[in-house]
Amino acid sequence: MPDIKPEFWEKICEVSRRLADENDFLVVSHHDADGVTACAIMVELLTSMGKNTDYLILKQLDSTTVAKVKEKAGKTIVFTDMGSGQQSVLKSNGIEGFYIIDHHPPEAEYVNQINPHFFGFDGGSEISASGLCYLTAKSLGNTSMAHIAMVGAVGDMQDSDGAMKSLNRLIMEDAEKQGLLKVRKDLRLFGRQSRPLVQMLTYASDPVLPWLTGDEAACAAFLEGLDIPLRVDERWRNYVDLSSAERNKLISALYMHLLDYNIPEFVIQGMIGDVYTLLHEQKRTELRDAKEYASLLNACGRQERPEIGLQVCLGDRGENWYEARTILKSYREALAKGIRALKDKGMVQQRENLYYFDACGDVEENIVGVVAGMAYGAGIIRGDKPVLAFADDKDNPQMMKVSGRGNRNLTRRGLNLGVALREESRKCGGEGGGHDIAAGARIRRANKEDFLANMDKRIGEQLGKGK
Ligand SMILES: [Mn+2]
């Protein structure tokens, strides 16, 4: 049974008591799904307490963007999903009296900071920023956003082992008890709520389905071979429309199919795991499934419209929900265009231990990593080595953006793109970091060749070659 340590709970209560005494707030958060849900939970909490509350959502908090925060001087600033690693930036810019609710590795202790690292919890897998904001709200008697906290946790891939654990699990149970969320073991392929079956299989990337991913006709034939009707009357059927007998038939057929292609059993088992249904959302929409909800928020963030996603989290099912779907649609179109460019122009090259491509101007830097991940999934890039994708830095022609993507088979063998990109980009005049399976960096354009050679060597070492 998961447990929150009393000293951690005491810290949360202590900080939230001080928060409750303030009146005029600015919540500053990160533009991804976890940051946007964290921001929504705080805005909902503070507004419901009758506080004057404004918000600001940033791509990152650094010496440049801190100026936007300073413009709002006079308000009590609450940083969520950021701040712990930027305390010195904040202080050197004269920002004072702020609060931090963050799960990233902290620079230092700080009286008004809630961070799980000081209490022995891992901010990568045990709790996200949205979860911390939820606990803050709970300590003040507000548990209404527990399901939104789960969307943030899923967005940060905190359930990558197939289920939530530790503090995330406590929050999940709070959401279930209130009837906000239903958790069950099921097929975890993306799009189970909102995409037609054929589309769900065609775009499957975790795991890749050999001879199915990327091939719409093959996917349709596979489903027809199982006697699963693709549509009823004029309407395409989504996974959630299937009867439980049909679901079982599909799952075991996929299982057998992957076994036939010698996919390791742990990869196949990763296809099944907890899925999170938001019970108050409309069936067959992105908002009904936590993973799809998170991807909708990420799409808004990447298209520089995070506030649209925030309003959806706060309950708007009118104008902002319509706008969010429009953004998601154009986002998907941009991805499809990127994939086509990659395929048609034969841009992918390789080294001994990695694949790479330079998107130049064809793919924008904010989606190049996602395009790399999809190309990987669609078999345009094989899964036997990780891939690095380069794109122009929009703001600085001297710099390039690099996105790295791997798969679980490779991380099991030792691949850690976060570590490799952090350390190798530093040697090439840049900075970077992230997860073992997905990470990013910026490097100096002039150092690209050196960087590639170093990454090739480093990944070889991680995968246990050339030691
Ligand atoms: Mn986060």
mmCIF file of N, CA and C in Angstrom, residues 218-338:
data_model
loop_
_atom_site.group_PDB
_atom_site.id
_atom_site.type_symbol
_atom_site.label_atom_id
_atom_site.label_comp_id
_atom_site.label_asym_id
_atom_site.label_seq_id
_atom_site.Cartn_x
_atom_site.Cartn_y
_atom_site.Cartn_z
ATOM 1 N N ALA A 218 -2.699 -3.160 -44.699
ATOM 2 C CA ALA A 218 -2.374 -4.367 -43.929
ATOM 3 C C ALA A 218 -3.154 -4.393 -42.617
ATOM 4 N N CYS A 219 -3.296 -3.217 -41.996
ATOM 5 C CA CYS A 219 -4.045 -3.147 -40.735
ATOM 6 C C CYS A 219 -5.510 -3.483 -40.952
ATOM 7 N N ALA A 220 -6.080 -2.961 -42.038
ATOM 8 C CA ALA A 220 -7.487 -3.265 -42.344
ATOM 9 C C ALA A 220 -7.663 -4.759 -42.582
ATOM 10 N N ALA A 221 -6.736 -5.360 -43.323
ATOM 11 C CA ALA A 221 -6.824 -6.796 -43.612
ATOM 12 C C ALA A 221 -6.676 -7.618 -42.325
ATOM 13 N N PHE A 222 -5.781 -7.185 -41.462
ATOM 14 C CA PHE A 222 -5.561 -7.880 -40.182
ATOM 15 C C PHE A 222 -6.861 -7.907 -39.370
ATOM 16 N N LEU A 223 -7.519 -6.760 -39.291
ATOM 17 C CA LEU A 223 -8.754 -6.669 -38.500
ATOM 18 C C LEU A 223 -9.881 -7.461 -39.157
ATOM 19 N N GLU A 224 -9.964 -7.396 -40.487
ATOM 20 C CA GLU A 224 -11.012 -8.135 -41.184
ATOM 21 C C GLU A 224 -10.810 -9.635 -41.009
ATOM 22 N N GLY A 225 -9.531 -10.052 -40.984
ATOM 23 C CA GLY A 225 -9.211 -11.467 -40.758
ATOM 24 C C GLY A 225 -9.687 -11.962 -39.400
ATOM 25 N N LEU A 226 -9.895 -11.028 -38.483
ATOM 26 C CA LEU A 226 -10.373 -11.421 -37.150
ATOM 27 C C LEU A 226 -11.893 -11.320 -37.043
ATOM 28 N N ASP A 227 -12.527 -11.008 -38.181
ATOM 29 C CA ASP A 227 -13.982 -10.820 -38.170
ATOM 30 C C ASP A 227 -14.417 -9.679 -37.264
ATOM 31 N N ILE A 228 -13.571 -8.662 -37.189
ATOM 32 C CA ILE A 228 -13.964 -7.480 -36.429
ATOM 33 C C ILE A 228 -14.413 -6.415 -37.435
ATOM 34 N N PRO A 229 -15.717 -6.129 -37.476
ATOM 35 C CA PRO A 229 -16.198 -5.141 -38.453
ATOM 36 C C PRO A 229 -15.563 -3.781 -38.206
ATOM 37 N N LEU A 230 -15.082 -3.152 -39.278
ATOM 38 C CA LEU A 230 -14.398 -1.867 -39.140
ATOM 39 C C LEU A 230 -15.370 -0.715 -38.938
ATOM 40 N N ARG A 231 -16.616 -0.928 -39.377
ATOM 41 C CA ARG A 231 -17.585 0.128 -39.129
ATOM 42 C C ARG A 231 -18.982 -0.431 -38.923
ATOM 43 N N VAL A 232 -19.786 0.378 -38.293
ATOM 44 C CA VAL A 232 -21.194 0.049 -38.131
ATOM 45 C C VAL A 232 -21.938 1.149 -38.867
ATOM 46 N N ASP A 233 -22.760 0.734 -39.834
ATOM 47 C CA ASP A 233 -23.399 1.700 -40.727
ATOM 48 C C ASP A 233 -22.312 2.596 -41.322
ATOM 49 N N GLU A 234 -22.466 3.901 -41.157
ATOM 50 C CA GLU A 234 -21.489 4.796 -41.784
ATOM 51 C C GLU A 234 -20.340 5.142 -40.852
ATOM 52 N N ARG A 235 -20.445 4.727 -39.583
ATOM 53 C CA ARG A 235 -19.475 5.217 -38.609
ATOM 54 C C ARG A 235 -18.316 4.235 -38.405
ATOM 55 N N TRP A 236 -17.077 4.744 -38.517
ATOM 56 C CA TRP A 236 -15.901 3.934 -38.222
ATOM 57 C C TRP A 236 -15.911 3.572 -36.755
ATOM 58 N N ARG A 237 -15.490 2.361 -36.441
ATOM 59 C CA ARG A 237 -15.469 1.944 -35.034
ATOM 60 C C ARG A 237 -14.099 2.231 -34.418
ATOM 61 N N ASN A 238 -14.119 2.725 -33.188
ATOM 62 C CA ASN A 238 -12.893 2.930 -32.426
ATOM 63 C C ASN A 238 -12.718 1.745 -31.471
ATOM 64 N N TYR A 239 -11.551 1.628 -30.896
ATOM 65 C CA TYR A 239 -11.308 0.500 -29.981
ATOM 66 C C TYR A 239 -12.364 0.435 -28.881
ATOM 67 N N VAL A 240 -12.723 1.607 -28.329
ATOM 68 C CA VAL A 240 -13.683 1.612 -27.227
ATOM 69 C C VAL A 240 -15.092 1.190 -27.649
ATOM 70 N N ASP A 241 -15.332 1.098 -28.944
ATOM 71 C CA ASP A 241 -16.641 0.632 -29.404
ATOM 72 C C ASP A 241 -16.725 -0.898 -29.424
ATOM 73 N N LEU A 242 -15.582 -1.578 -29.290
ATOM 74 C CA LEU A 242 -15.578 -3.036 -29.400
ATOM 75 C C LEU A 242 -16.192 -3.679 -28.160
ATOM 76 N N SER A 243 -16.823 -4.854 -28.387
ATOM 77 C CA SER A 243 -17.306 -5.636 -27.245
ATOM 78 C C SER A 243 -16.094 -6.234 -26.545
ATOM 79 N N SER A 244 -16.279 -6.728 -25.319
ATOM 80 C CA SER A 244 -15.106 -7.270 -24.633
ATOM 81 C C SER A 244 -14.601 -8.533 -25.335
ATOM 82 N N ALA A 245 -15.502 -9.292 -25.963
ATOM 83 C CA ALA A 245 -15.046 -10.466 -26.730
ATOM 84 C C ALA A 245 -14.163 -10.025 -27.904
ATOM 85 N N GLU A 246 -14.573 -8.953 -28.582
ATOM 86 C CA GLU A 246 -13.776 -8.447 -29.716
ATOM 87 C C GLU A 246 -12.430 -7.901 -29.247
ATOM 88 N N ARG A 247 -12.445 -7.212 -28.106
ATOM 89 C CA ARG A 247 -11.180 -6.679 -27.574
ATOM 90 C C ARG A 247 -10.211 -7.823 -27.278
ATOM 91 N N ASN A 248 -10.735 -8.868 -26.614
ATOM 92 C CA ASN A 248 -9.862 -9.997 -26.278
ATOM 93 C C ASN A 248 -9.299 -10.653 -27.528
ATOM 94 N N LYS A 249 -10.141 -10.768 -28.541
ATOM 95 C CA LYS A 249 -9.712 -11.383 -29.792
ATOM 96 C C LYS A 249 -8.584 -10.553 -30.425
ATOM 97 N N LEU A 250 -8.772 -9.253 -30.418
ATOM 98 C CA LEU A 250 -7.755 -8.374 -31.009
ATOM 99 C C LEU A 250 -6.450 -8.434 -30.216
ATOM 100 N N ILE A 251 -6.557 -8.380 -28.895
ATOM 101 C CA ILE A 251 -5.346 -8.403 -28.061
ATOM 102 C C ILE A 251 -4.582 -9.702 -28.272
ATOM 103 N N SER A 252 -5.293 -10.849 -28.255
ATOM 104 C CA SER A 252 -4.515 -12.086 -28.405
ATOM 105 C C SER A 252 -3.938 -12.220 -29.807
ATOM 106 N N ALA A 253 -4.660 -11.708 -30.807
ATOM 107 C CA ALA A 253 -4.099 -11.768 -32.169
ATOM 108 C C ALA A 253 -2.836 -10.897 -32.278
ATOM 109 N N LEU A 254 -2.863 -9.704 -31.651
ATOM 110 C CA LEU A 254 -1.673 -8.842 -31.682
ATOM 111 C C LEU A 254 -0.524 -9.512 -30.942
ATOM 112 N N TYR A 255 -0.861 -10.124 -29.837
ATOM 113 C CA TYR A 255 0.143 -10.825 -29.036
ATOM 114 C C TYR A 255 0.835 -11.913 -29.869
ATOM 115 N N MET A 256 0.023 -12.736 -30.529
ATOM 116 C CA MET A 256 0.562 -13.818 -31.368
ATOM 117 C C MET A 256 1.390 -13.250 -32.513
ATOM 118 N N HIS A 257 0.863 -12.182 -33.114
ATOM 119 C CA HIS A 257 1.547 -11.549 -34.246
ATOM 120 C C HIS A 257 2.948 -11.095 -33.833
ATOM 121 N N LEU A 258 3.050 -10.453 -32.675
ATOM 122 C CA LEU A 258 4.351 -9.960 -32.215
ATOM 123 C C LEU A 258 5.280 -11.114 -31.847
ATOM 124 N N LEU A 259 4.725 -12.154 -31.260
ATOM 125 C CA LEU A 259 5.542 -13.334 -30.944
ATOM 126 C C LEU A 259 6.116 -13.933 -32.221
ATOM 127 N N ASP A 260 5.274 -13.979 -33.269
ATOM 128 C CA ASP A 260 5.714 -14.516 -34.557
ATOM 129 C C ASP A 260 6.934 -13.766 -35.095
ATOM 130 N N TYR A 261 7.007 -12.472 -34.786
ATOM 131 C CA TYR A 261 8.134 -11.680 -35.286
ATOM 132 C C TYR A 261 9.240 -11.542 -34.251
ATOM 133 N N ASN A 262 9.244 -12.480 -33.282
ATOM 134 C CA ASN A 262 10.334 -12.516 -32.293
ATOM 135 C C ASN A 262 10.497 -11.251 -31.474
ATOM 136 N N ILE A 263 9.396 -10.540 -31.282
ATOM 137 C CA ILE A 263 9.462 -9.367 -30.412
ATOM 138 C C ILE A 263 9.595 -9.891 -28.973
ATOM 139 N N PRO A 264 10.545 -9.358 -28.204
ATOM 140 C CA PRO A 264 10.722 -9.856 -26.834
ATOM 141 C C PRO A 264 9.424 -9.765 -26.031
ATOM 142 N N GLU A 265 9.225 -10.756 -25.185
ATOM 143 C CA GLU A 265 7.950 -10.840 -24.474
ATOM 144 C C GLU A 265 7.676 -9.614 -23.584
ATOM 145 N N PHE A 266 8.737 -9.047 -22.971
ATOM 146 C CA PHE A 266 8.477 -7.888 -22.102
ATOM 147 C C PHE A 266 7.968 -6.697 -22.908
ATOM 148 N N VAL A 267 8.386 -6.607 -24.162
ATOM 149 C CA VAL A 267 7.884 -5.522 -25.017
ATOM 150 C C VAL A 267 6.407 -5.748 -25.309
ATOM 151 N N ILE A 268 6.068 -7.012 -25.602
ATOM 152 C CA ILE A 268 4.670 -7.333 -25.900
ATOM 153 C C ILE A 268 3.803 -7.072 -24.672
ATOM 154 N N GLN A 269 4.314 -7.474 -23.517
ATOM 155 C CA GLN A 269 3.523 -7.266 -22.304
ATOM 156 C C GLN A 269 3.312 -5.779 -22.015
ATOM 157 N N GLY A 270 4.273 -4.947 -22.456
ATOM 158 C CA GLY A 270 4.139 -3.506 -22.259
ATOM 159 C C GLY A 270 2.966 -2.907 -23.024
ATOM 160 N N MET A 271 2.454 -3.677 -23.985
ATOM 161 C CA MET A 271 1.306 -3.227 -24.775
ATOM 162 C C MET A 271 0.022 -3.245 -23.928
ATOM 163 N N ILE A 272 0.048 -4.077 -22.895
ATOM 164 C CA ILE A 272 -1.097 -4.169 -21.991
ATOM 165 C C ILE A 272 -0.707 -3.495 -20.680
ATOM 166 N N GLY A 273 -1.593 -2.711 -20.147
ATOM 167 C CA GLY A 273 -1.284 -2.053 -18.878
ATOM 168 C C GLY A 273 -2.482 -1.219 -18.472
ATOM 169 N N ASP A 274 -2.289 -0.413 -17.423
ATOM 170 C CA ASP A 274 -3.407 0.401 -16.948
ATOM 171 C C ASP A 274 -3.754 1.472 -17.983
ATOM 172 N N VAL A 275 -5.039 1.623 -18.204
ATOM 173 C CA VAL A 275 -5.525 2.747 -19.006
ATOM 174 C C VAL A 275 -6.499 3.528 -18.130
ATOM 175 N N TYR A 276 -6.536 4.842 -18.347
ATOM 176 C CA TYR A 276 -7.254 5.729 -17.434
ATOM 177 C C TYR A 276 -8.386 6.428 -18.183
ATOM 178 N N THR A 277 -9.614 6.122 -17.784
ATOM 179 C CA THR A 277 -10.765 6.711 -18.441
ATOM 180 C C THR A 277 -11.353 7.805 -17.566
ATOM 181 N N LEU A 278 -11.490 9.011 -18.129
ATOM 182 C CA LEU A 278 -12.081 10.126 -17.394
ATOM 183 C C LEU A 278 -13.593 10.050 -17.558
ATOM 184 N N LEU A 279 -14.256 9.630 -16.468
ATOM 185 C CA LEU A 279 -15.646 9.215 -16.570
ATOM 186 C C LEU A 279 -16.626 10.340 -16.889
ATOM 187 N N HIS A 280 -16.258 11.587 -16.610
ATOM 188 C CA HIS A 280 -17.199 12.672 -16.895
ATOM 189 C C HIS A 280 -17.021 13.252 -18.295
ATOM 190 N N GLU A 281 -16.094 12.701 -19.055
ATOM 191 C CA GLU A 281 -15.876 13.219 -20.411
ATOM 192 C C GLU A 281 -16.647 12.369 -21.417
ATOM 193 N N GLN A 282 -16.926 12.988 -22.557
ATOM 194 C CA GLN A 282 -17.708 12.314 -23.582
ATOM 195 C C GLN A 282 -16.912 11.175 -24.218
ATOM 196 N N LYS A 283 -17.594 10.036 -24.386
ATOM 197 C CA LYS A 283 -16.964 8.883 -25.017
ATOM 198 C C LYS A 283 -16.501 9.222 -26.440
ATOM 199 N N ARG A 284 -15.455 8.578 -26.896
ATOM 200 C CA ARG A 284 -14.904 8.755 -28.232
ATOM 201 C C ARG A 284 -14.279 10.135 -28.463
ATOM 202 N N THR A 285 -14.028 10.885 -27.372
ATOM 203 C CA THR A 285 -13.272 12.129 -27.538
ATOM 204 C C THR A 285 -11.916 11.955 -26.869
ATOM 205 N N GLU A 286 -10.955 12.792 -27.250
ATOM 206 C CA GLU A 286 -9.609 12.735 -26.682
ATOM 207 C C GLU A 286 -9.627 12.897 -25.164
ATOM 208 N N LEU A 287 -10.608 13.673 -24.655
ATOM 209 C CA LEU A 287 -10.603 13.980 -23.219
ATOM 210 C C LEU A 287 -11.005 12.788 -22.362
ATOM 211 N N ARG A 288 -11.554 11.757 -22.991
ATOM 212 C CA ARG A 288 -12.024 10.594 -22.231
ATOM 213 C C ARG A 288 -10.853 9.713 -21.768
ATOM 214 N N ASP A 289 -9.719 9.788 -22.466
ATOM 215 C CA ASP A 289 -8.566 8.945 -22.151
ATOM 216 C C ASP A 289 -7.384 9.830 -21.726
ATOM 217 N N ALA A 290 -6.776 9.491 -20.569
ATOM 218 C CA ALA A 290 -5.730 10.368 -20.023
ATOM 219 C C ALA A 290 -4.570 10.583 -20.996
ATOM 220 N N LYS A 291 -4.189 9.525 -21.718
ATOM 221 C CA LYS A 291 -3.052 9.650 -22.631
ATOM 222 C C LYS A 291 -3.380 10.573 -23.819
ATOM 223 N N GLU A 292 -4.591 10.442 -24.328
ATOM 224 C CA GLU A 292 -4.985 11.300 -25.450
ATOM 225 C C GLU A 292 -5.201 12.743 -24.993
ATOM 226 N N TYR A 293 -5.747 12.895 -23.795
ATOM 227 C CA TYR A 293 -5.939 14.225 -23.196
ATOM 228 C C TYR A 293 -4.575 14.919 -23.101
ATOM 229 N N ALA A 294 -3.586 14.177 -22.576
ATOM 230 C CA ALA A 294 -2.243 14.753 -22.426
ATOM 231 C C ALA A 294 -1.672 15.145 -23.787
ATOM 232 N N SER A 295 -1.924 14.334 -24.808
ATOM 233 C CA SER A 295 -1.360 14.667 -26.121
ATOM 234 C C SER A 295 -2.044 15.891 -26.724
ATOM 235 N N LEU A 296 -3.326 16.072 -26.409
ATOM 236 C CA LEU A 296 -4.032 17.286 -26.845
ATOM 237 C C LEU A 296 -3.382 18.526 -26.205
ATOM 238 N N LEU A 297 -3.085 18.423 -24.903
ATOM 239 C CA LEU A 297 -2.452 19.555 -24.204
ATOM 240 C C LEU A 297 -1.065 19.822 -24.758
ATOM 241 N N ASN A 298 -0.325 18.747 -25.030
ATOM 242 C CA ASN A 298 1.012 18.920 -25.592
ATOM 243 C C ASN A 298 0.962 19.579 -26.967
ATOM 244 N N ALA A 299 -0.046 19.194 -27.768
ATOM 245 C CA ALA A 299 -0.186 19.799 -29.097
ATOM 246 C C ALA A 299 -0.417 21.303 -28.964
ATOM 247 N N CYS A 300 -1.291 21.707 -28.036
ATOM 248 C CA CYS A 300 -1.543 23.141 -27.819
ATOM 249 C C CYS A 300 -0.250 23.837 -27.394
ATOM 250 N N GLY A 301 0.492 23.203 -26.482
ATOM 251 C CA GLY A 301 1.745 23.796 -25.992
ATOM 252 C C GLY A 301 2.760 23.951 -27.101
ATOM 253 N N ARG A 302 2.928 22.901 -27.904
ATOM 254 C CA ARG A 302 3.935 22.952 -28.969
ATOM 255 C C ARG A 302 3.578 23.971 -30.047
ATOM 256 N N GLN A 303 2.270 24.195 -30.236
ATOM 257 C CA GLN A 303 1.851 25.200 -31.223
ATOM 258 C C GLN A 303 1.758 26.589 -30.578
ATOM 259 N N GLU A 304 2.378 26.708 -29.407
ATOM 260 C CA GLU A 304 2.439 27.979 -28.696
ATOM 261 C C GLU A 304 1.079 28.536 -28.300
ATOM 262 N N ARG A 305 0.130 27.618 -28.026
ATOM 263 C CA ARG A 305 -1.190 28.035 -27.529
ATOM 264 C C ARG A 305 -1.555 27.290 -26.247
ATOM 265 N N PRO A 306 -0.648 27.229 -25.274
ATOM 266 C CA PRO A 306 -0.923 26.409 -24.076
ATOM 267 C C PRO A 306 -2.147 26.867 -23.290
ATOM 268 N N GLU A 307 -2.468 28.164 -23.411
ATOM 269 C CA GLU A 307 -3.612 28.667 -22.625
ATOM 270 C C GLU A 307 -4.940 28.053 -23.086
ATOM 271 N N ILE A 308 -4.974 27.620 -24.358
ATOM 272 C CA ILE A 308 -6.189 26.931 -24.849
ATOM 273 C C ILE A 308 -6.375 25.623 -24.073
ATOM 274 N N GLY A 309 -5.279 24.863 -23.946
ATOM 275 C CA GLY A 309 -5.332 23.614 -23.184
ATOM 276 C C GLY A 309 -5.697 23.867 -21.730
ATOM 277 N N LEU A 310 -5.172 24.946 -21.183
ATOM 278 C CA LEU A 310 -5.470 25.287 -19.791
ATOM 279 C C LEU A 310 -6.969 25.515 -19.591
ATOM 280 N N GLN A 311 -7.579 26.244 -20.517
ATOM 281 C CA GLN A 311 -9.014 26.512 -20.394
ATOM 282 C C GLN A 311 -9.828 25.224 -20.510
ATOM 283 N N VAL A 312 -9.348 24.288 -21.346
ATOM 284 C CA VAL A 312 -10.028 22.992 -21.449
ATOM 285 C C VAL A 312 -9.950 22.259 -20.101
ATOM 286 N N CYS A 313 -8.762 22.277 -19.486
ATOM 287 C CA CYS A 313 -8.602 21.641 -18.152
ATOM 288 C C CYS A 313 -9.521 22.286 -17.125
ATOM 289 N N LEU A 314 -9.753 23.594 -17.279
ATOM 290 C CA LEU A 314 -10.598 24.299 -16.317
ATOM 291 C C LEU A 314 -12.083 24.099 -16.622
ATOM 292 N N GLY A 315 -12.367 23.333 -17.692
ATOM 293 C CA GLY A 315 -13.760 22.948 -17.920
ATOM 294 C C GLY A 315 -14.427 23.532 -19.147
ATOM 295 N N ASP A 316 -13.737 24.376 -19.912
ATOM 296 C CA ASP A 316 -14.374 24.956 -21.094
ATOM 297 C C ASP A 316 -14.605 23.883 -22.161
ATOM 298 N N ARG A 317 -15.828 23.635 -22.504
ATOM 299 C CA ARG A 317 -16.143 22.695 -23.588
ATOM 300 C C ARG A 317 -16.783 23.456 -24.764
ATOM 301 N N GLY A 318 -16.587 24.755 -24.775
ATOM 302 C CA GLY A 318 -17.094 25.579 -25.864
ATOM 303 C C GLY A 318 -15.970 25.991 -26.791
ATOM 304 N N GLU A 319 -15.731 27.288 -26.834
ATOM 305 C CA GLU A 319 -14.779 27.862 -27.772
ATOM 306 C C GLU A 319 -13.363 27.267 -27.675
ATOM 307 N N ASN A 320 -12.853 27.144 -26.450
ATOM 308 C CA ASN A 320 -11.480 26.649 -26.291
ATOM 309 C C ASN A 320 -11.337 25.176 -26.649
ATOM 310 N N TRP A 321 -12.354 24.397 -26.367
ATOM 311 C CA TRP A 321 -12.338 22.974 -26.728
ATOM 312 C C TRP A 321 -12.356 22.833 -28.255
ATOM 313 N N TYR A 322 -13.166 23.649 -28.902
ATOM 314 C CA TYR A 322 -13.215 23.648 -30.364
ATOM 315 C C TYR A 322 -11.842 24.019 -30.937
ATOM 316 N N GLU A 323 -11.262 25.074 -30.355
ATOM 317 C CA GLU A 323 -9.955 25.555 -30.792
ATOM 318 C C GLU A 323 -8.865 24.493 -30.564
ATOM 319 N N ALA A 324 -8.929 23.815 -29.419
ATOM 320 C CA ALA A 324 -7.936 22.784 -29.094
ATOM 321 C C ALA A 324 -7.972 21.671 -30.142
ATOM 322 N N ARG A 325 -9.178 21.277 -30.552
ATOM 323 C CA ARG A 325 -9.278 20.222 -31.569
ATOM 324 C C ARG A 325 -8.747 20.697 -32.915
ATOM 325 N N THR A 326 -8.979 21.971 -33.228
ATOM 326 C CA THR A 326 -8.440 22.529 -34.466
ATOM 327 C C THR A 326 -6.911 22.500 -34.439
ATOM 328 N N ILE A 327 -6.352 22.878 -33.278
ATOM 329 C CA ILE A 327 -4.891 22.866 -33.127
ATOM 330 C C ILE A 327 -4.362 21.444 -33.281
ATOM 331 N N LEU A 328 -5.046 20.491 -32.640
ATOM 332 C CA LEU A 328 -4.608 19.094 -32.712
ATOM 333 C C LEU A 328 -4.614 18.611 -34.164
ATOM 334 N N LYS A 329 -5.648 19.010 -34.902
ATOM 335 C CA LYS A 329 -5.770 18.605 -36.300
ATOM 336 C C LYS A 329 -4.608 19.177 -37.118
ATOM 337 N N SER A 330 -4.307 20.462 -36.940
ATOM 338 C CA SER A 330 -3.227 21.053 -37.743
ATOM 339 C C SER A 330 -1.873 20.502 -37.290
ATOM 340 N N TYR A 331 -1.794 20.183 -36.032
ATOM 341 C CA TYR A 331 -0.576 19.571 -35.501
ATOM 342 C C TYR A 331 -0.342 18.206 -36.164
ATOM 343 N N ARG A 332 -1.419 17.408 -36.241
ATOM 344 C CA ARG A 332 -1.299 16.090 -36.878
ATOM 345 C C ARG A 332 -0.933 16.231 -38.350
ATOM 346 N N GLU A 333 -1.505 17.249 -38.996
ATOM 347 C CA GLU A 333 -1.177 17.469 -40.414
ATOM 348 C C GLU A 333 0.294 17.837 -40.588
ATOM 349 N N ALA A 334 0.791 18.676 -39.660
ATOM 350 C CA ALA A 334 2.218 19.052 -39.729
ATOM 351 C C ALA A 334 3.101 17.821 -39.538
ATOM 352 N N LEU A 335 2.681 16.929 -38.641
ATOM 353 C CA LEU A 335 3.450 15.698 -38.426
ATOM 354 C C LEU A 335 3.446 14.832 -39.682
ATOM 355 N N ALA A 336 2.262 14.676 -40.279
ATOM 356 C CA ALA A 336 2.152 13.845 -41.476
ATOM 357 C C ALA A 336 3.031 14.410 -42.592
ATOM 358 N N LYS A 337 3.053 15.745 -42.709
ATOM 359 C CA LYS A 337 3.879 16.403 -43.722
ATOM 360 C C LYS A 337 5.368 16.126 -43.443
ATOM 361 N N GLY A 338 5.736 16.196 -42.179
ATOM 362 C CA GLY A 338 7.122 15.904 -41.785
ATOM 363 C C GLY A 338 7.513 14.478 -42.139
#
